[in-house]
PDB file of C-alpha atoms in Angstrom:
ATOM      1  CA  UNK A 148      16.384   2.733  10.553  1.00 92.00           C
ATOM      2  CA  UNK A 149      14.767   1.793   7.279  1.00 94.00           C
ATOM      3  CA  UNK A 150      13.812   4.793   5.540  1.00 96.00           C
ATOM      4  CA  UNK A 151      11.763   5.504   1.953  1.00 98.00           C
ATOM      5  CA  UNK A 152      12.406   8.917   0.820  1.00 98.00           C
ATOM      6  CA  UNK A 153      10.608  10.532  -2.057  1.00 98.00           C
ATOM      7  CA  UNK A 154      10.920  13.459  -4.265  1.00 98.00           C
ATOM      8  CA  UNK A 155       8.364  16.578  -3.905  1.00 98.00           C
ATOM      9  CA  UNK A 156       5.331  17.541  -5.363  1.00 98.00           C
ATOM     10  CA  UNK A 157       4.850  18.043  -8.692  1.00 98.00           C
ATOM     11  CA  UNK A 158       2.332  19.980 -10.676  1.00 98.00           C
ATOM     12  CA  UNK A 159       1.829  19.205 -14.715  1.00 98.00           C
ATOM     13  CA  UNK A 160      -0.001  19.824 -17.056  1.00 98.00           C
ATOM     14  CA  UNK A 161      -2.595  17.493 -18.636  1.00 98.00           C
ATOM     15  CA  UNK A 162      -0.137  15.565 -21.775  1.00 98.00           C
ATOM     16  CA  UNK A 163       3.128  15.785 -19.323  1.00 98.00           C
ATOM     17  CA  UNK A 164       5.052  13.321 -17.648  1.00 98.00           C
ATOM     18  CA  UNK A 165       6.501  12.968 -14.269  1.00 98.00           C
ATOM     19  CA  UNK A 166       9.246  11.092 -12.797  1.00 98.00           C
ATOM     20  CA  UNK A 167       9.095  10.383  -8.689  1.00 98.00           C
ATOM     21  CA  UNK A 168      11.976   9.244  -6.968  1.00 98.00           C
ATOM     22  CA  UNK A 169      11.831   7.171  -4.105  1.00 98.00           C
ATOM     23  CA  UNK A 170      15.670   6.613  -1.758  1.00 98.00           C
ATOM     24  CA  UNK A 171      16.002   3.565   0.146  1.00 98.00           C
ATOM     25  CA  UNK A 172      18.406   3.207   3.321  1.00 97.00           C
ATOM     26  CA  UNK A 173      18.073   1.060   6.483  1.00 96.00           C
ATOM     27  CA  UNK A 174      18.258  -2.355   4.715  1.00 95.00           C
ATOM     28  CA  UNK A 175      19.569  -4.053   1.606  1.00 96.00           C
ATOM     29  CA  UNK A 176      18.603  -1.992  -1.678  1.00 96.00           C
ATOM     30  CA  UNK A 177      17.791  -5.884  -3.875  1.00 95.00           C
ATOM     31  CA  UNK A 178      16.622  -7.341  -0.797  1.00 95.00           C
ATOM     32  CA  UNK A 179      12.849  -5.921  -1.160  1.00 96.00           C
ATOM     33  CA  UNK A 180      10.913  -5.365  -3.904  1.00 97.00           C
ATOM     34  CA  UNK A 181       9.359  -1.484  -4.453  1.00 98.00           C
ATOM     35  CA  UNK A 182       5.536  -0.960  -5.484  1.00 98.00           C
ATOM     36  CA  UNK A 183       4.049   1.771  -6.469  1.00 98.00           C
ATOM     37  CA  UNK A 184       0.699   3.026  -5.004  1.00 98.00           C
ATOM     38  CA  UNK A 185      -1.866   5.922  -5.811  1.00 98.00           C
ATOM     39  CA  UNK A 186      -4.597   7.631  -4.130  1.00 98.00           C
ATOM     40  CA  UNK A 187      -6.740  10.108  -5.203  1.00 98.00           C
ATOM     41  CA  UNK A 188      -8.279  12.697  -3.005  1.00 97.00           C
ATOM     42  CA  UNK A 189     -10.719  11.002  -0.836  1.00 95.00           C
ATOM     43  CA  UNK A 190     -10.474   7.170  -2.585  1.00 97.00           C
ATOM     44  CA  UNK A 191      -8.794   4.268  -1.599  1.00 97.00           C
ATOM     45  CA  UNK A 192      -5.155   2.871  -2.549  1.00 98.00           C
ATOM     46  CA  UNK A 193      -4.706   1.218  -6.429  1.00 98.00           C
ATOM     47  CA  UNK A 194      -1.496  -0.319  -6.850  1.00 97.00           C
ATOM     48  CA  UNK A 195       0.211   0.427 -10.361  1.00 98.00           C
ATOM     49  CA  UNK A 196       3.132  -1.849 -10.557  1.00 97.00           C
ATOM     50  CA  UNK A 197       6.280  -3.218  -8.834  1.00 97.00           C
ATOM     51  CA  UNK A 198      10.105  -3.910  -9.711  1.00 97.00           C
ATOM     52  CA  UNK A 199      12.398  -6.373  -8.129  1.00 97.00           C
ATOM     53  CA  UNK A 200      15.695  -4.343  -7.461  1.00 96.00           C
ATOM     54  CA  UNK A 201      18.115  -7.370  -7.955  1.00 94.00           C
ATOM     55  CA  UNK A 202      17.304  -7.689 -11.292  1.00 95.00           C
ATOM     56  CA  UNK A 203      14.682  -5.296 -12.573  1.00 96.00           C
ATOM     57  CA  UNK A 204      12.283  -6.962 -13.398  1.00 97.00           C
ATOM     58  CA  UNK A 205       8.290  -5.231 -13.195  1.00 97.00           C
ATOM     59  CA  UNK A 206       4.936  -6.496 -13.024  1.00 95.00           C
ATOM     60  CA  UNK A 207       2.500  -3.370 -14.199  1.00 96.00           C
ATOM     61  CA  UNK A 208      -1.345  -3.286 -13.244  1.00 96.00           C
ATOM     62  CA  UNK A 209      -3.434  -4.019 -16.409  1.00 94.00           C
ATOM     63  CA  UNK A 210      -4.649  -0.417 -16.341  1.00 95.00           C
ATOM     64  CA  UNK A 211      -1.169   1.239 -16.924  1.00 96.00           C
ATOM     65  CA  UNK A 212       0.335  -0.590 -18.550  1.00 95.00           C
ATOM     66  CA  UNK A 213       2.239   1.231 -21.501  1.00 96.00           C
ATOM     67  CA  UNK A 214       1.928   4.993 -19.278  1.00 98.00           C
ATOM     68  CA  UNK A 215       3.784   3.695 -16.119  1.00 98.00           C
ATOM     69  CA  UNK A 216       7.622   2.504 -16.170  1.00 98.00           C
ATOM     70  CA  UNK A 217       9.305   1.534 -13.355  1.00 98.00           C
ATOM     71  CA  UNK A 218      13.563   1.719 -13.100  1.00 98.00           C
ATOM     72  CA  UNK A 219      16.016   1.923 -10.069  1.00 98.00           C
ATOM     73  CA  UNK A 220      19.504   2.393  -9.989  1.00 98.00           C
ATOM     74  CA  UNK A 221      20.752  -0.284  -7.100  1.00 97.00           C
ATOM     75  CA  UNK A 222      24.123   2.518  -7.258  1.00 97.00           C
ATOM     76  CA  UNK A 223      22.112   4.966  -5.336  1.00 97.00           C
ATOM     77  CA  UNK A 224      19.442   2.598  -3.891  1.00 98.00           C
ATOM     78  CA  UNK A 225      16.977   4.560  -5.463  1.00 98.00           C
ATOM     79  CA  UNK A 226      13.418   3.237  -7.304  1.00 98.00           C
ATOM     80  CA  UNK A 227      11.734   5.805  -9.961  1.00 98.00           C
ATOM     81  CA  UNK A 228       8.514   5.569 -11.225  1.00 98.00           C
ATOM     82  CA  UNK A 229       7.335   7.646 -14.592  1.00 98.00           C
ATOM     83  CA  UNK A 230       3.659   8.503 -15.510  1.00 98.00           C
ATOM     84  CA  UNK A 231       3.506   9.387 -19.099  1.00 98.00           C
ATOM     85  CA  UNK A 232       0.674  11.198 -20.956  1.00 98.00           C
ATOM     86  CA  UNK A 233      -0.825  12.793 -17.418  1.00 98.00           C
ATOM     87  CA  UNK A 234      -4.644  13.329 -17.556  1.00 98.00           C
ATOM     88  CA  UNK A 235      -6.307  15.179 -14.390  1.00 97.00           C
ATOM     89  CA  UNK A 236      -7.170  12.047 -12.829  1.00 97.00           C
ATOM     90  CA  UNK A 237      -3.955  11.297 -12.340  1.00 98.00           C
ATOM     91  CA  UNK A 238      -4.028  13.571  -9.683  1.00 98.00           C
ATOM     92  CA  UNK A 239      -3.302  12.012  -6.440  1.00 98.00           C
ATOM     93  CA  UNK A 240      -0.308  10.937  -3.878  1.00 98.00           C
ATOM     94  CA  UNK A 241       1.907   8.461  -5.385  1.00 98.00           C
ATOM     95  CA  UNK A 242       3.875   6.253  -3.094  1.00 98.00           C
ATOM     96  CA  UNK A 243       6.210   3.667  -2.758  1.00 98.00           C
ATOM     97  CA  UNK A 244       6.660   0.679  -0.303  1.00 98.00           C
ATOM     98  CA  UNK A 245       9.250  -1.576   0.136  1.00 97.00           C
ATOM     99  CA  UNK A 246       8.137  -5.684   0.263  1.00 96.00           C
ATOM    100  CA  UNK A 247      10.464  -7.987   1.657  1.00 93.00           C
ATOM    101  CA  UNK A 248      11.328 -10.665  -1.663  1.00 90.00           C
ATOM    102  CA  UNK A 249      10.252 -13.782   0.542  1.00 86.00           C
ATOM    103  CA  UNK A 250       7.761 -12.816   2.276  1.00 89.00           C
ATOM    104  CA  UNK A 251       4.067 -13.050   1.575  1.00 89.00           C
ATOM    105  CA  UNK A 252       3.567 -10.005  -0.101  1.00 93.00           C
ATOM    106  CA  UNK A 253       2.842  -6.829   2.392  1.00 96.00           C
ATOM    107  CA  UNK A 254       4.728  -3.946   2.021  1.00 97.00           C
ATOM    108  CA  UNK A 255       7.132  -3.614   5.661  1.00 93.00           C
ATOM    109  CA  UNK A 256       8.039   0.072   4.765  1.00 96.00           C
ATOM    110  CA  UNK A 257       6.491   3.442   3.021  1.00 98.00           C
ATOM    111  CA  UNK A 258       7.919   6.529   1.750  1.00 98.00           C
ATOM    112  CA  UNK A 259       5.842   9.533   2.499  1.00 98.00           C
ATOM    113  CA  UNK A 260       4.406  10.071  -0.465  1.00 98.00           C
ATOM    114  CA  UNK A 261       4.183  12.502  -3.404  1.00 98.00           C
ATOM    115  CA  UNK A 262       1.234  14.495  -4.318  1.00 98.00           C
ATOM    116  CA  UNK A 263       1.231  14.848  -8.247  1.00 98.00           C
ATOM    117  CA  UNK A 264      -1.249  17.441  -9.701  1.00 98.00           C
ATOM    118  CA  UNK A 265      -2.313  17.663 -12.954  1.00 98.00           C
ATOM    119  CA  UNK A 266      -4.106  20.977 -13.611  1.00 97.00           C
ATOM    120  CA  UNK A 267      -4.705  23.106 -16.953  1.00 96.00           C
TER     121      UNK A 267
ATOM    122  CA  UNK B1143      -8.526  -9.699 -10.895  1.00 87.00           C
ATOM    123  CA  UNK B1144      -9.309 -10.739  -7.130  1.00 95.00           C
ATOM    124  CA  UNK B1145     -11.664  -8.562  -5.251  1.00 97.00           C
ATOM    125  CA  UNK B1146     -11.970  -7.568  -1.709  1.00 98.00           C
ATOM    126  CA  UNK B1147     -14.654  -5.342  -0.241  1.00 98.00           C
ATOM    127  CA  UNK B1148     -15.153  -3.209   2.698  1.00 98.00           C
ATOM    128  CA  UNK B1149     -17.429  -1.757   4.484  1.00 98.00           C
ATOM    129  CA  UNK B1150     -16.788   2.822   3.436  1.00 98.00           C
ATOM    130  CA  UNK B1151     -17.408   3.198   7.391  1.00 98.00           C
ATOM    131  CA  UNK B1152     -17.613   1.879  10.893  1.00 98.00           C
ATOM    132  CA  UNK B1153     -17.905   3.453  14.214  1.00 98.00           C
ATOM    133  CA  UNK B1154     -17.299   2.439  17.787  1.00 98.00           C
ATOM    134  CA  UNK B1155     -17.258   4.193  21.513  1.00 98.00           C
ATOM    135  CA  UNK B1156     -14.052   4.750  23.321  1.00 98.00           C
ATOM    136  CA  UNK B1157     -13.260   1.521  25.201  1.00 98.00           C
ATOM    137  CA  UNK B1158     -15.345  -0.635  23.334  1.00 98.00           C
ATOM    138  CA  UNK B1159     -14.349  -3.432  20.126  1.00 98.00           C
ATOM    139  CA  UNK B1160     -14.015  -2.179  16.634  1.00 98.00           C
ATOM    140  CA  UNK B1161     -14.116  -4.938  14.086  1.00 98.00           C
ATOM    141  CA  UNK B1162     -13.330  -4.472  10.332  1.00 98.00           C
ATOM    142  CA  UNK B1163     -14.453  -7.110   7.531  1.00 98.00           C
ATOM    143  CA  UNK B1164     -12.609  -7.711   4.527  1.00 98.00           C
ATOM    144  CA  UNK B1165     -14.493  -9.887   2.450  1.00 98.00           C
ATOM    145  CA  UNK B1166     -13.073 -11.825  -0.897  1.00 98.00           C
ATOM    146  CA  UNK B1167     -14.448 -15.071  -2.587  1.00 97.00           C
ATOM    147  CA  UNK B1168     -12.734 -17.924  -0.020  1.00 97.00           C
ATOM    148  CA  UNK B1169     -10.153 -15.660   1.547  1.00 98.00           C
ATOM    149  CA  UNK B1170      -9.321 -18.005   4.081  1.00 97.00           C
ATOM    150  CA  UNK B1171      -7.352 -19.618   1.799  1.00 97.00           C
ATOM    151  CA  UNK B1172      -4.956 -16.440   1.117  1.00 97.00           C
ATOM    152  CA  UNK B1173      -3.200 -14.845   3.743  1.00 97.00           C
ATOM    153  CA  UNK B1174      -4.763 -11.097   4.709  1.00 98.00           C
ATOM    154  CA  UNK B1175      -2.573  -8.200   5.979  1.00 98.00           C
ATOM    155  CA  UNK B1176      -3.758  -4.901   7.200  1.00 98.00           C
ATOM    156  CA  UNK B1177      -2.560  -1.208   6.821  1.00 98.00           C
ATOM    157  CA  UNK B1178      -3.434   1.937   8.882  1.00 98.00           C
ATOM    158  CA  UNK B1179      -3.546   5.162   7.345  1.00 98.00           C
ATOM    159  CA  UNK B1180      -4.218   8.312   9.530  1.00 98.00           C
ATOM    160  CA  UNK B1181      -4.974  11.627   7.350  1.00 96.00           C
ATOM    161  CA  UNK B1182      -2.346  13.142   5.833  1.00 96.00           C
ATOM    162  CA  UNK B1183       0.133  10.044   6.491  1.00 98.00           C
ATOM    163  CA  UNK B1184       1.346   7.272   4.557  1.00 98.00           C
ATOM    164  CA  UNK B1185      -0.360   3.782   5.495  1.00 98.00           C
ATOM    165  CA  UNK B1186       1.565   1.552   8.309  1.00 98.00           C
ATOM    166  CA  UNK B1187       1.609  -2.088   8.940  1.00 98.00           C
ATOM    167  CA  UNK B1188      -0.880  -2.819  11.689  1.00 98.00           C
ATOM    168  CA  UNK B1189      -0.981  -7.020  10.814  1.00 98.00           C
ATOM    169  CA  UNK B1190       0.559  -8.937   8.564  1.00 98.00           C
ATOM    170  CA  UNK B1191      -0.122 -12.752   7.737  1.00 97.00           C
ATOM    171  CA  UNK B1192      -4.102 -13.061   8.968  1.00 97.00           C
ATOM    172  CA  UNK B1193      -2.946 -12.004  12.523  1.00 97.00           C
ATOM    173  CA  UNK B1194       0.908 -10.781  12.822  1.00 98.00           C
ATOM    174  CA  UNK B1195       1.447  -7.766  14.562  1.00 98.00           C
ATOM    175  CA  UNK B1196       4.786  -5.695  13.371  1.00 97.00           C
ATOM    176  CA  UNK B1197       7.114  -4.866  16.327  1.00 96.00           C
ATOM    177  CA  UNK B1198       5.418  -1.982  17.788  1.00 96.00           C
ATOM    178  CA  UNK B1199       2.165  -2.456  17.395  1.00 98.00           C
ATOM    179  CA  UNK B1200      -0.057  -2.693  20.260  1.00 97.00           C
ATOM    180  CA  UNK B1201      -1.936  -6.097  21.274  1.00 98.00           C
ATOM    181  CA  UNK B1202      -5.210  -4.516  21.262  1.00 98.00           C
ATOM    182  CA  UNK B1203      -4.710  -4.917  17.393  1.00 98.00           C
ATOM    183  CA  UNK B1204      -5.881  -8.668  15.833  1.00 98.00           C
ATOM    184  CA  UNK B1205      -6.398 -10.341  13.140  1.00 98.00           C
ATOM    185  CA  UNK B1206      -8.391 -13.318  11.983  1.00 98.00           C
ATOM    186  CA  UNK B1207      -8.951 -15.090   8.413  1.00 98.00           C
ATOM    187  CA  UNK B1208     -11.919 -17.984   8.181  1.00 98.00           C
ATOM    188  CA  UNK B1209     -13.979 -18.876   4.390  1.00 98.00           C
ATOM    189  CA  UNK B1210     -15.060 -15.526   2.854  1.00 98.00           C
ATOM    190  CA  UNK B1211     -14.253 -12.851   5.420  1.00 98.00           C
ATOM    191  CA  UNK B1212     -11.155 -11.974   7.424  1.00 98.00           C
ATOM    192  CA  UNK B1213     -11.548  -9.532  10.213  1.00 98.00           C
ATOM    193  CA  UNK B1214      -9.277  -6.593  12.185  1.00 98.00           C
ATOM    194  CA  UNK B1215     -10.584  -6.434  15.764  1.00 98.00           C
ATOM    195  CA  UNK B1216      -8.961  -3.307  17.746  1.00 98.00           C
ATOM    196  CA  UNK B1217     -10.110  -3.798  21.295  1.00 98.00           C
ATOM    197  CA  UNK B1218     -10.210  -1.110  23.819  1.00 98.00           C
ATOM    198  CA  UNK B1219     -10.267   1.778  20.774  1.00 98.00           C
ATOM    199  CA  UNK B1220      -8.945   5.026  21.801  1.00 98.00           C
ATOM    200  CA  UNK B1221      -9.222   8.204  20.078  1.00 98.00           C
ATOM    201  CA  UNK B1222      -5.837   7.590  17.985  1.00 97.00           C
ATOM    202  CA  UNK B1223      -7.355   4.426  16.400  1.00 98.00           C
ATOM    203  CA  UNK B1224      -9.623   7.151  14.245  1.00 98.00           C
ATOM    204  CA  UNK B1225      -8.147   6.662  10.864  1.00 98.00           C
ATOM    205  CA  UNK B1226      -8.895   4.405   7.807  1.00 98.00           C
ATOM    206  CA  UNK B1227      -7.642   1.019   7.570  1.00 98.00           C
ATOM    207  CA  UNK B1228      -7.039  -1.235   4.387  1.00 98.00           C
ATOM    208  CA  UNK B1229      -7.024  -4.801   3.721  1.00 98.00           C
ATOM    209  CA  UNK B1230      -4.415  -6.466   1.410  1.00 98.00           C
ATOM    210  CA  UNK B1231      -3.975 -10.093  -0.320  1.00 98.00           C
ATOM    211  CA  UNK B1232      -1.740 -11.174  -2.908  1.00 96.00           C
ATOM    212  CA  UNK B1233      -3.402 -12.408  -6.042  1.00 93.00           C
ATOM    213  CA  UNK B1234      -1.081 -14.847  -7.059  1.00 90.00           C
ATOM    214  CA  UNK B1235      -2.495 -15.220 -10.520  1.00 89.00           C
ATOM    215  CA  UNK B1236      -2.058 -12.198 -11.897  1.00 89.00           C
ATOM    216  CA  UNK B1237       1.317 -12.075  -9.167  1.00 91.00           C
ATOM    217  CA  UNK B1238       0.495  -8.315  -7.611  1.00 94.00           C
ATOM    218  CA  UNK B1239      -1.552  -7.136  -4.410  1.00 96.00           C
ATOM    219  CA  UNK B1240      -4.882  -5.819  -4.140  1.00 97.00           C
ATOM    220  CA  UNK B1241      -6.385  -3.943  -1.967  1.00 98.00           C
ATOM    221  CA  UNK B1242      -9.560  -3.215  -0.063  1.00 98.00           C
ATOM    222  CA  UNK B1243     -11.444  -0.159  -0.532  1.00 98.00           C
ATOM    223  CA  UNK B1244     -10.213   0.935   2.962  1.00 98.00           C
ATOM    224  CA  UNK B1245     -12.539   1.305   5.528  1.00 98.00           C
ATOM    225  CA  UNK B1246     -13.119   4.547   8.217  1.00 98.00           C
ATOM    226  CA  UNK B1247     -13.159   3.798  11.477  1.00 98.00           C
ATOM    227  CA  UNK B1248     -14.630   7.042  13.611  1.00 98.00           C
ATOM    228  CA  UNK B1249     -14.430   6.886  17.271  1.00 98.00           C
ATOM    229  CA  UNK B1250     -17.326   8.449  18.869  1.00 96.00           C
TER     230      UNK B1250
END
């Protein structure tokens, strides 16, 4: 079964970066694009970029742009996303979410999401 | 960047129809998928395409897409429907998704 699996919770301090992981099995690694989605406690979900797999390629929301950069490595079907220059509202559950490259642009799969705090 | 807007809450008895608006400037015109996200979980696929259900998903969940405001309708809710739900287009300008502000449905 298809299958996002991300790397544990972090905790940083404000000036740090972070680096989540996100394994893909189940279905073909270059097959889906990944996105990246937040949520802070008790708000709604901002999306913060995507990468197409086959050839790396990323589209970055306006607002990160420069902090965020999104990678995989197709050898271990496995997406990263890095945060640099954490503030505390950065705090919040980072996920990712598989979209299928042809379809119209919902996301078929989630991981379970990380919870990245960034505390003094 | 497009926006879409929902209402923070709405609630509904046991048995009866919950609808959920998603409202964006001619949204008809795009096609509107759905997420539900339960506390504590990740969001899930409830419709996809204005009105798609994902394998799995019962029928009481629906979908409909018409000028400015697209529309969830869970029939029948049950006490596992509680959860918020989020609405999702594709701006293809600026080529990305955007979402709704996500919307709580509380069953009474």
């Amino acid at each position: 079964q298809v299958q996002l699996v991300q790397s544990g919770a972090e905790v940083k301090k404000p000036g740090a970066s972070v680096k989540v992981s996100c394994k893909a099995s189940g279905y073909t690694f270059t097959d889906y694009n990944v996105h990246w989605v937040r949520q802070a406690p008790g708000q709604g979900l901002e999306w913060m970029g995507w990468i197409n797999p086959n050839n790396g390629g990323t589209t970055y929301a306006q607002k990160f742009q420069g902090r965020v950069t999104l990678t995989r490595d197709t050898s271990i079907t496995t997406a990263y996303m890095e945060v640099t220059r954490l503030r505390s509202d950065d705090t919040a559950v980072y996920y990712c979410a598989s979209q299928y490259y042809d379809s119209s642009g919902y996301c078929d799969y989630w991981g379970q999401g990380t919870l990245v705090t960034v505390s003094s | 960047s497009y926006v879409l807007t929902q209402p923070p809450s709405v609630s509904v008895a046991p048995g009866q129809t919950a609808r959920i608006t998603c409202g964006g400037n001619n949204i008809g015109i795009k096609t509107v998928h759905w997420y539900q996200q339960k506390p504590g979980q990740a969001p899930v696929l409830v419709v996809h395409d204005d009105g798609v259900r994902p394998s799995g998903i019962p029928e009481r969940f629906s979908g409909s897409n018409s000028g400015n405001t697209a529309t969830l309708t869970i029939s029948r809710v049950e006490a596992g429907d509680e959860a918020d739900y989020h609405c999702q287009v594709w701006d293809s300008g600026s080529d990305h998704p955007v979402f709704g502000g996500g919307t709580k449905l509380t069953v009474l």
